Short mmCIF file of C-alpha atoms in Angstrom, two decimals:
data_model
loop_
_atom_site.label_atom_id
_atom_site.label_comp_id
_atom_site.label_asym_id
_atom_site.label_seq_id
_atom_site.Cartn_x
_atom_site.Cartn_y
_atom_site.Cartn_z
CA MET A 5 79.75 -28.76 -22.09
CA ASP A 6 81.02 -31.31 -24.63
CA SER A 7 77.98 -33.57 -24.21
CA VAL A 8 78.37 -33.47 -20.44
CA GLU A 9 75.74 -31.80 -18.34
CA LYS A 10 75.37 -30.49 -14.84
CA GLY A 11 72.19 -29.80 -12.98
CA ALA A 12 70.72 -28.93 -9.64
CA ALA A 13 69.77 -31.95 -7.57
CA THR A 14 66.78 -31.67 -5.29
CA SER A 15 66.62 -35.13 -3.76
CA VAL A 16 68.79 -38.19 -3.56
CA SER A 17 67.90 -41.83 -2.90
CA ASN A 18 70.34 -43.88 -0.82
CA PRO A 19 73.63 -42.18 -1.87
CA ARG A 20 76.90 -43.97 -1.31
CA GLY A 21 78.70 -43.08 1.87
CA ARG A 22 75.73 -41.32 3.43
CA PRO A 23 74.25 -42.66 6.67
CA SER A 24 70.51 -43.21 7.05
CA ARG A 25 69.72 -39.92 8.73
CA GLY A 26 66.98 -38.69 6.45
CA ARG A 27 67.29 -35.87 4.00
CA PRO A 28 70.13 -33.45 4.85
CA PRO A 29 69.24 -29.84 5.64
CA LYS A 30 69.69 -27.02 3.18
CA LEU A 31 72.93 -25.23 4.00
CA GLN A 32 74.16 -21.71 3.49
CA ARG A 33 77.02 -21.24 1.10
CA ASN A 34 80.43 -21.38 2.74
CA SER A 35 81.91 -17.87 2.68
CA ARG A 36 85.42 -19.28 2.05
CA GLY A 37 84.23 -20.46 -1.34
CA GLY A 38 82.55 -17.19 -2.24
CA GLN A 39 83.28 -15.06 -5.27
CA GLY A 40 84.62 -11.54 -5.15
CA ARG A 41 87.00 -12.31 -2.26
CA GLY A 42 90.28 -12.26 -4.14
CA VAL A 43 92.22 -11.23 -1.02
CA GLU A 44 91.19 -14.41 0.77
CA LYS A 45 93.11 -17.62 0.50
CA PRO A 46 91.25 -19.93 -1.92
CA PRO A 47 89.62 -22.98 -0.32
CA HIS A 48 91.81 -26.06 -0.20
CA LEU A 49 90.34 -28.77 -2.43
CA ALA A 50 91.81 -32.21 -1.80
CA ALA A 51 91.29 -35.30 -3.92
CA LEU A 52 90.85 -38.36 -1.73
CA ILE A 53 90.87 -41.94 -3.02
CA LEU A 54 89.83 -44.55 -0.47
CA ALA A 55 91.71 -47.81 -0.99
CA ARG A 56 91.76 -50.28 1.86
CA GLY A 57 93.55 -53.58 1.46
CA GLY A 58 90.71 -55.86 2.52
CA SER A 59 88.61 -55.97 -0.63
CA LYS A 60 86.46 -59.12 -0.50
CA GLY A 61 85.22 -59.31 -4.10
CA ILE A 62 88.67 -59.06 -5.72
CA PRO A 63 91.68 -59.35 -3.35
CA LEU A 64 93.83 -56.18 -3.46
CA LYS A 65 91.60 -54.96 -6.27
CA ASN A 66 92.87 -51.39 -6.01
CA ILE A 67 96.36 -52.29 -7.23
CA LYS A 68 95.49 -55.19 -9.53
CA HIS A 69 96.68 -54.37 -13.05
CA LEU A 70 94.03 -53.17 -15.47
CA ALA A 71 95.30 -52.71 -19.04
CA GLY A 72 98.85 -52.80 -17.71
CA VAL A 73 98.35 -50.15 -14.99
CA PRO A 74 97.43 -50.61 -11.30
CA LEU A 75 93.70 -49.89 -11.03
CA ILE A 76 94.19 -46.95 -8.68
CA GLY A 77 96.76 -45.49 -11.08
CA TRP A 78 94.10 -44.55 -13.63
CA VAL A 79 92.24 -42.19 -11.28
CA LEU A 80 95.44 -40.88 -9.70
CA ARG A 81 96.73 -39.90 -13.13
CA ALA A 82 93.48 -38.08 -13.92
CA ALA A 83 93.40 -36.29 -10.55
CA LEU A 84 97.03 -35.17 -10.66
CA ASP A 85 96.91 -34.05 -14.30
CA SER A 86 93.67 -32.10 -13.79
CA GLY A 87 95.44 -29.42 -11.76
CA ALA A 88 92.14 -28.93 -9.91
CA PHE A 89 93.41 -30.00 -6.50
CA GLN A 90 95.81 -28.48 -4.00
CA SER A 91 96.60 -32.01 -2.84
CA VAL A 92 95.91 -35.58 -3.94
CA TRP A 93 95.65 -38.28 -1.26
CA VAL A 94 95.16 -42.01 -0.96
CA SER A 95 93.69 -43.28 2.30
CA THR A 96 94.83 -46.85 2.88
CA ASP A 97 95.76 -49.39 5.52
CA HIS A 98 98.00 -51.47 3.22
CA ASP A 99 101.74 -51.15 2.53
CA GLU A 100 101.59 -52.24 -1.12
CA ILE A 101 98.80 -49.79 -1.92
CA GLU A 102 100.81 -47.05 -0.19
CA ASN A 103 103.85 -47.80 -2.35
CA VAL A 104 101.83 -47.69 -5.59
CA ALA A 105 100.14 -44.43 -4.55
CA LYS A 106 103.50 -42.77 -3.87
CA GLN A 107 104.88 -44.12 -7.13
CA PHE A 108 102.15 -42.21 -8.98
CA GLY A 109 102.84 -39.03 -7.01
CA ALA A 110 100.04 -39.07 -4.43
CA GLN A 111 100.33 -38.41 -0.71
CA VAL A 112 99.24 -41.15 1.67
CA HIS A 113 97.02 -41.05 4.75
CA ARG A 114 97.39 -44.23 6.79
CA ARG A 115 93.85 -44.95 7.88
CA SER A 116 93.16 -46.57 11.21
CA SER A 117 91.82 -50.07 11.70
CA GLU A 118 88.61 -48.50 13.02
CA VAL A 119 87.68 -47.21 9.55
CA SER A 120 89.14 -50.17 7.62
CA LYS A 121 86.54 -52.76 8.56
CA ASP A 122 84.12 -54.40 6.14
CA SER A 123 81.36 -52.46 7.90
CA SER A 124 83.12 -49.09 7.66
CA THR A 125 81.56 -46.51 5.35
CA SER A 126 83.27 -44.11 2.98
CA LEU A 127 82.00 -41.29 5.17
CA ASP A 128 83.76 -42.76 8.21
CA ALA A 129 87.10 -42.79 6.38
CA ILE A 130 86.63 -39.27 4.97
CA ILE A 131 85.80 -37.81 8.39
CA GLU A 132 88.90 -39.46 9.86
CA PHE A 133 90.99 -37.94 7.07
CA LEU A 134 89.57 -34.46 7.78
CA ASN A 135 90.33 -34.85 11.49
CA TYR A 136 94.01 -35.12 10.58
CA HIS A 137 93.99 -32.42 7.88
CA ASN A 138 92.57 -29.14 9.12
CA GLU A 139 93.84 -27.35 6.01
CA VAL A 140 91.31 -29.12 3.77
CA ASP A 141 88.06 -27.24 3.05
CA ILE A 142 86.60 -29.42 0.27
CA VAL A 143 86.99 -33.14 -0.40
CA GLY A 144 86.73 -34.69 -3.83
CA ASN A 145 86.15 -38.35 -3.00
CA ILE A 146 87.15 -40.23 -6.16
CA GLN A 147 86.42 -43.94 -6.49
CA ALA A 148 89.45 -46.07 -7.36
CA THR A 149 87.16 -48.39 -9.32
CA SER A 150 86.33 -45.79 -12.02
CA PRO A 151 89.30 -46.10 -14.40
CA CYS A 152 87.82 -44.12 -17.32
CA LEU A 153 87.69 -40.86 -15.38
CA HIS A 154 89.17 -37.88 -17.27
CA PRO A 155 90.80 -34.70 -15.89
CA THR A 156 88.27 -32.48 -17.70
CA ASP A 157 85.44 -33.93 -15.59
CA LEU A 158 87.28 -33.09 -12.38
CA GLN A 159 88.16 -29.60 -13.58
CA LYS A 160 84.52 -28.78 -14.33
CA VAL A 161 83.29 -30.09 -10.98
CA ALA A 162 85.96 -28.12 -9.13
CA GLU A 163 84.70 -25.00 -10.92
CA MET A 164 81.12 -25.77 -9.86
CA ILE A 165 82.23 -25.97 -6.21
CA ARG A 166 84.59 -23.00 -6.22
CA GLU A 167 82.91 -20.58 -8.61
CA GLU A 168 79.23 -21.48 -8.52
CA GLY A 169 78.97 -22.07 -4.79
CA TYR A 170 77.69 -25.64 -4.69
CA ASP A 171 78.13 -27.45 -1.38
CA SER A 172 78.15 -30.89 -2.99
CA VAL A 173 78.39 -32.34 -6.50
CA PHE A 174 78.20 -36.01 -7.47
CA SER A 175 78.58 -37.92 -10.73
CA VAL A 176 75.74 -39.52 -12.67
CA VAL A 177 75.26 -41.26 -15.99
CA ARG A 178 72.17 -41.23 -18.21
CA ARG A 179 70.66 -44.60 -18.99
CA HIS A 180 67.90 -45.54 -21.38
CA GLN A 181 66.61 -48.63 -19.58
CA PHE A 182 62.88 -49.16 -19.24
CA ARG A 183 61.80 -50.16 -15.75
CA TRP A 184 58.52 -51.98 -15.20
CA SER A 185 56.23 -52.39 -12.23
CA GLU A 186 53.04 -54.38 -11.79
CA ILE A 187 49.99 -52.39 -12.88
CA GLN A 188 46.31 -53.10 -13.43
CA LYS A 189 46.13 -51.77 -16.96
CA GLY A 190 48.54 -51.73 -19.86
CA ALA A 191 50.83 -48.73 -20.38
CA LYS A 192 52.12 -47.15 -23.55
CA ARG A 193 55.83 -47.80 -23.99
CA PRO A 194 57.62 -44.80 -25.53
CA ARG A 195 60.20 -45.10 -28.27
CA ARG A 196 63.76 -44.88 -26.92
CA GLN A 197 64.51 -41.83 -29.07
CA ASP A 198 61.47 -40.05 -27.62
CA TRP A 199 62.64 -40.52 -24.05
CA ASP A 200 65.41 -38.62 -22.24
CA GLY A 201 66.28 -41.59 -20.06
CA GLU A 202 67.05 -41.49 -16.33
CA LEU A 203 70.03 -40.36 -14.29
CA TYR A 204 71.83 -42.91 -12.13
CA GLU A 205 74.67 -42.34 -9.69
CA ASN A 206 77.70 -44.03 -11.19
CA GLY A 207 79.94 -43.73 -8.14
CA SER A 208 82.88 -42.07 -9.91
CA PHE A 209 83.13 -39.17 -7.46
CA TYR A 210 81.44 -37.23 -4.67
CA PHE A 211 82.62 -33.69 -3.91
CA ALA A 212 81.50 -32.03 -0.68
CA LYS A 213 82.52 -29.15 1.57
CA ARG A 214 83.93 -29.81 5.02
CA HIS A 215 81.00 -28.41 7.00
CA LEU A 216 78.57 -30.71 5.14
CA ILE A 217 80.74 -33.79 5.74
CA GLU A 218 81.11 -32.95 9.43
CA MET A 219 77.32 -32.94 9.69
CA GLY A 220 77.33 -36.50 8.36
CA TYR A 221 76.53 -36.02 4.67
CA LEU A 222 78.30 -36.29 1.32
CA GLN A 223 75.27 -34.93 -0.53
CA GLY A 224 73.20 -31.97 0.57
CA GLY A 225 73.07 -28.20 0.91
CA LYS A 226 73.22 -26.49 -2.45
CA MET A 227 73.59 -29.71 -4.41
CA ALA A 228 74.13 -30.58 -8.07
CA TYR A 229 74.80 -33.61 -10.22
CA TYR A 230 77.43 -33.84 -12.95
CA GLU A 231 76.56 -36.00 -15.92
CA MET A 232 79.46 -38.03 -17.27
CA ARG A 233 79.71 -39.54 -20.72
CA ALA A 234 78.35 -43.07 -20.84
CA GLU A 235 81.61 -44.44 -22.29
CA HIS A 236 83.55 -42.96 -19.35
CA SER A 237 81.20 -44.46 -16.77
CA VAL A 238 82.91 -47.68 -15.72
CA ASP A 239 82.69 -49.27 -12.27
CA ILE A 240 84.41 -52.48 -11.16
CA ASP A 241 82.90 -54.48 -8.32
CA VAL A 242 83.41 -58.15 -9.20
CA ASP A 243 85.72 -60.26 -11.39
CA ILE A 244 83.24 -60.41 -14.26
CA ASP A 245 83.54 -56.62 -14.65
CA TRP A 246 87.31 -56.79 -15.20
CA PRO A 247 87.65 -57.85 -18.88
CA ILE A 248 84.86 -55.47 -19.90
CA ALA A 249 86.50 -52.60 -18.03
CA GLU A 250 89.86 -53.44 -19.57
CA GLN A 251 88.53 -53.12 -23.11
CA ARG A 252 86.67 -49.92 -22.22
CA VAL A 253 89.67 -48.24 -20.62
CA LEU A 254 91.91 -49.07 -23.57
CA ARG A 255 89.47 -47.30 -25.88
CA TYR A 256 88.17 -44.49 -23.71
CA GLY A 257 90.63 -44.16 -20.81
CA TYR A 258 92.92 -41.23 -20.07
CA PHE A 259 96.57 -41.97 -20.91
CA GLY A 260 98.27 -38.77 -19.78
CA LYS A 261 98.80 -35.12 -20.66
CA GLU A 262 100.97 -35.67 -23.70
CA LYS A 263 99.15 -36.81 -26.81
CA LEU A 264 100.02 -40.26 -28.04
CA LYS A 265 102.12 -40.31 -31.19
CA GLU A 266 102.21 -43.02 -33.79
CA ILE A 267 104.81 -45.64 -32.87
CA LYS A 268 107.34 -46.36 -35.63
CA LEU A 269 109.91 -48.47 -33.77
CA LEU A 270 109.75 -51.15 -31.04
CA VAL A 271 112.99 -52.11 -29.32
CA CYS A 272 112.83 -55.33 -27.34
CA ASN A 273 115.32 -56.79 -24.89
CA ILE A 274 116.27 -60.33 -25.88
CA ASP A 275 116.92 -62.11 -22.59
CA GLY A 276 113.78 -62.10 -20.47
CA CYS A 277 111.48 -60.56 -23.10
CA LEU A 278 111.95 -62.48 -26.35
CA THR A 279 113.16 -65.46 -24.31
CA ASN A 280 112.34 -66.54 -20.78
CA GLY A 281 115.96 -65.97 -19.79
CA HIS A 282 116.86 -69.65 -19.75
CA ILE A 283 119.95 -70.72 -21.70
CA TYR A 284 120.63 -74.31 -22.65
CA VAL A 285 124.13 -75.48 -23.57
CA SER A 286 124.65 -78.54 -25.76
CA GLY A 287 127.43 -81.10 -25.33
CA ASP A 288 129.50 -79.33 -27.99
CA GLN A 289 129.17 -76.03 -26.07
CA LYS A 290 126.59 -74.51 -28.40
CA GLU A 291 124.01 -72.14 -26.94
CA ILE A 292 120.36 -73.08 -27.28
CA ILE A 293 117.47 -70.73 -26.52
CA SER A 294 113.71 -71.04 -26.84
CA TYR A 295 110.99 -68.55 -27.68
CA ASP A 296 107.22 -68.55 -27.99
CA VAL A 297 105.65 -68.68 -31.45
CA LYS A 298 103.02 -66.22 -30.19
CA ASP A 299 105.78 -63.63 -29.82
CA ALA A 300 106.96 -64.22 -33.38
CA ILE A 301 103.39 -63.59 -34.52
CA GLY A 302 103.34 -60.40 -32.45
CA ILE A 303 106.49 -59.17 -34.19
CA SER A 304 104.93 -60.01 -37.57
CA LEU A 305 101.78 -58.14 -36.56
CA LEU A 306 103.77 -54.99 -35.83
CA LYS A 307 105.71 -55.21 -39.08
CA LYS A 308 102.48 -55.48 -41.07
CA SER A 309 101.34 -52.31 -39.31
CA GLY A 310 104.49 -50.51 -40.47
CA ILE A 311 106.32 -50.68 -37.13
CA GLU A 312 109.96 -51.78 -37.23
CA VAL A 313 111.11 -54.18 -34.50
CA ARG A 314 114.71 -54.34 -33.29
CA LEU A 315 116.33 -56.54 -30.64
CA ILE A 316 118.97 -55.61 -28.07
CA SER A 317 120.97 -57.40 -25.37
CA GLU A 318 123.78 -56.58 -22.97
CA ARG A 319 124.86 -60.23 -23.14
CA ALA A 320 127.10 -61.63 -25.85
CA CYS A 321 124.31 -63.63 -27.45
CA SER A 322 125.09 -65.79 -30.44
CA LYS A 323 123.91 -63.85 -33.50
CA GLN A 324 123.92 -67.10 -35.44
CA THR A 325 121.51 -68.64 -32.93
CA LEU A 326 119.28 -65.57 -33.03
CA SER A 327 119.33 -65.48 -36.82
CA SER A 328 118.11 -69.06 -36.87
CA LEU A 329 114.85 -67.85 -35.29
CA LYS A 330 114.11 -66.15 -38.64
CA LEU A 331 112.50 -63.10 -37.05
CA ASP A 332 114.11 -60.80 -39.63
CA CYS A 333 114.93 -58.13 -37.02
CA LYS A 334 118.00 -55.96 -36.77
CA MET A 335 119.80 -56.70 -33.49
CA GLU A 336 122.66 -55.49 -31.35
CA VAL A 337 124.33 -57.65 -28.68
CA SER A 338 127.07 -57.06 -26.07
CA VAL A 339 125.63 -53.61 -25.48
CA SER A 340 126.94 -51.77 -22.42
CA ASP A 341 124.87 -48.62 -22.99
CA LYS A 342 121.41 -49.50 -24.32
CA LEU A 343 120.18 -45.90 -24.28
CA ALA A 344 123.00 -44.80 -26.59
CA VAL A 345 122.23 -47.59 -29.09
CA VAL A 346 118.49 -46.88 -29.09
CA ASP A 347 119.19 -43.16 -29.49
CA GLU A 348 121.38 -43.94 -32.50
CA TRP A 349 118.64 -46.10 -34.04
CA ARG A 350 116.08 -43.36 -33.38
CA LYS A 351 118.19 -40.72 -35.13
CA GLU A 352 118.94 -43.09 -37.99
CA MET A 353 115.18 -43.45 -38.61
CA GLY A 354 114.47 -39.74 -38.09
CA LEU A 355 112.17 -40.36 -35.13
CA CYS A 356 111.44 -38.47 -31.93
CA TRP A 357 111.42 -40.40 -28.65
CA LYS A 358 107.61 -40.38 -28.55
CA GLU A 359 107.59 -42.53 -31.70
CA VAL A 360 109.65 -45.27 -30.03
CA ALA A 361 108.35 -48.11 -27.86
CA TYR A 362 110.50 -50.29 -25.62
CA LEU A 363 109.88 -53.63 -23.92
CA GLY A 364 112.40 -54.30 -21.16
CA ASN A 365 112.79 -56.38 -18.03
CA GLU A 366 116.10 -55.47 -16.38
CA VAL A 367 117.75 -52.61 -14.51
CA SER A 368 119.81 -51.93 -17.65
CA ASP A 369 116.56 -51.15 -19.50
CA GLU A 370 115.38 -48.48 -17.02
CA GLU A 371 116.69 -45.38 -18.82
CA CYS A 372 115.28 -46.52 -22.15
CA LEU A 373 111.91 -47.28 -20.57
CA LYS A 374 111.75 -43.80 -19.04
CA ARG A 375 112.70 -42.03 -22.27
CA VAL A 376 110.46 -43.64 -24.89
CA GLY A 377 106.88 -42.74 -25.77
CA LEU A 378 105.48 -46.16 -24.90
CA SER A 379 107.08 -48.55 -22.43
CA GLY A 380 106.26 -52.07 -21.29
CA ALA A 381 107.60 -54.90 -19.18
CA PRO A 382 106.76 -58.61 -18.85
CA ALA A 383 104.92 -59.77 -15.75
CA ASP A 384 108.12 -61.29 -14.34
CA ALA A 385 110.35 -58.26 -14.98
CA CYS A 386 112.41 -56.89 -12.10
CA SER A 387 110.77 -54.27 -9.87
CA THR A 388 112.99 -51.47 -11.22
CA ALA A 389 111.76 -52.09 -14.75
CA GLN A 390 108.13 -52.42 -13.68
CA LYS A 391 108.24 -49.09 -11.84
CA ALA A 392 109.56 -47.35 -14.96
CA VAL A 393 106.90 -48.51 -17.42
CA GLY A 394 103.42 -47.48 -18.46
CA TYR A 395 102.26 -51.02 -19.23
CA ILE A 396 102.92 -54.27 -17.37
CA CYS A 397 102.05 -57.40 -19.33
CA LYS A 398 100.06 -60.28 -17.92
CA CYS A 399 102.41 -62.68 -19.71
CA ASN A 400 105.95 -63.52 -18.64
CA GLY A 401 109.00 -62.96 -20.80
CA GLY A 402 109.37 -65.60 -23.51
CA ARG A 403 105.75 -66.63 -22.88
CA GLY A 404 103.71 -64.20 -24.96
CA ALA A 405 104.75 -60.81 -23.52
CA ILE A 406 105.81 -59.46 -26.93
CA ARG A 407 102.54 -60.56 -28.53
CA GLU A 408 100.56 -58.91 -25.72
CA PHE A 409 102.55 -55.67 -25.93
CA ALA A 410 102.21 -55.69 -29.72
CA GLU A 411 98.41 -55.90 -29.42
CA HIS A 412 98.50 -53.07 -26.88
CA ILE A 413 100.51 -50.91 -29.29
CA CYS A 414 98.14 -51.64 -32.17
CA LEU A 415 95.10 -50.75 -30.07
CA LEU A 416 96.65 -47.46 -28.98
CA MET A 417 97.63 -46.67 -32.57
CA GLU A 418 94.00 -47.21 -33.55
CA LYS A 419 93.12 -44.66 -30.86
CA VAL A 420 95.69 -42.21 -32.29
CA ASN A 421 94.37 -42.63 -35.83
CA ASN A 422 90.76 -42.16 -34.73
CA SER A 423 91.62 -38.94 -32.89
CA CYS A 424 93.50 -37.66 -35.95
CA GLN A 425 90.45 -38.34 -38.14
CA LYS A 426 88.21 -36.45 -35.70
#
């Protein structure tokens, strides 16, 4: 199974979301999930991401941007693109989280304050969700803090539940870490390559049938584990995990159904991306603008990688002033229809839209951002632009956003080249 394994699980120690009620009983297979019943309506499998607003470790962690995408967006993308679920839900008590969930295409269950406390368990929130959704037969509880989850993992687990009759399946990762305990005599330490390692719950997901959950368990009955790849096993609990997770997701994360293509052209809005949007006027009425040297280096970095950079603005910028920046980029100003100009440039270079990247910050950039293969916006871009992009920079416009987006493009292009070599 592409280096991913599944196996029957006979016992579980302190699983997440499960109350201390001892070992759950063995359960009979639910007839609604049985095989050979083609005339019956297939069981309703719902993906459920729990995302309350009161995270203590990292405030509003679930929608904090990781590699330019709200954290919860990574798992929502994987769940929706897997096609394994009849419905995909986010259970939350927070307006901002609700808006992000809907933006990615998920449905929202507004959880009550009773199951949104620090002391509330995942099981409490899942049971409340089921009380409101009688149509759901199976819940795939996916953790928002596992951004390297891939659709293929979810598809295989759904098959285990639906076709192989498991009542519950949970994710694990194999680790080769030697644990020691105090002993009277010395023990022989095996070589790492002679040892299969141990399986640990990684918290990415817990699938369980309704009747098991209603008995108070997320794990039990006919139970199995699903072994995920180590590089896909990422969990974020505290701030120190964030930069590590960001690098991991950029290399091993899931970026959508369509394969990434090599970027050949970056188009960048001038006001608010190259500059911070401020305009200074001298006593003799000459326009003065400022830009960050880091962004000039970013443009140079892209050019060295064979990516052309062009600048665009709807404002009547002074071409003489822009030329004095010595960025050596083709530019077009006083543009009323940016999409038409970018389309003309694309055709001129013989490119498809997937080979074009765009960094924009205004409403006038929206159509371009939606059309290109790779889109980005500075941290201070308007909400319309931010909703249209796949990557939101940490830096503001005119303060390193181009350099950051350039590095993001180069990293993704490395990913594309590696996949082509494989």
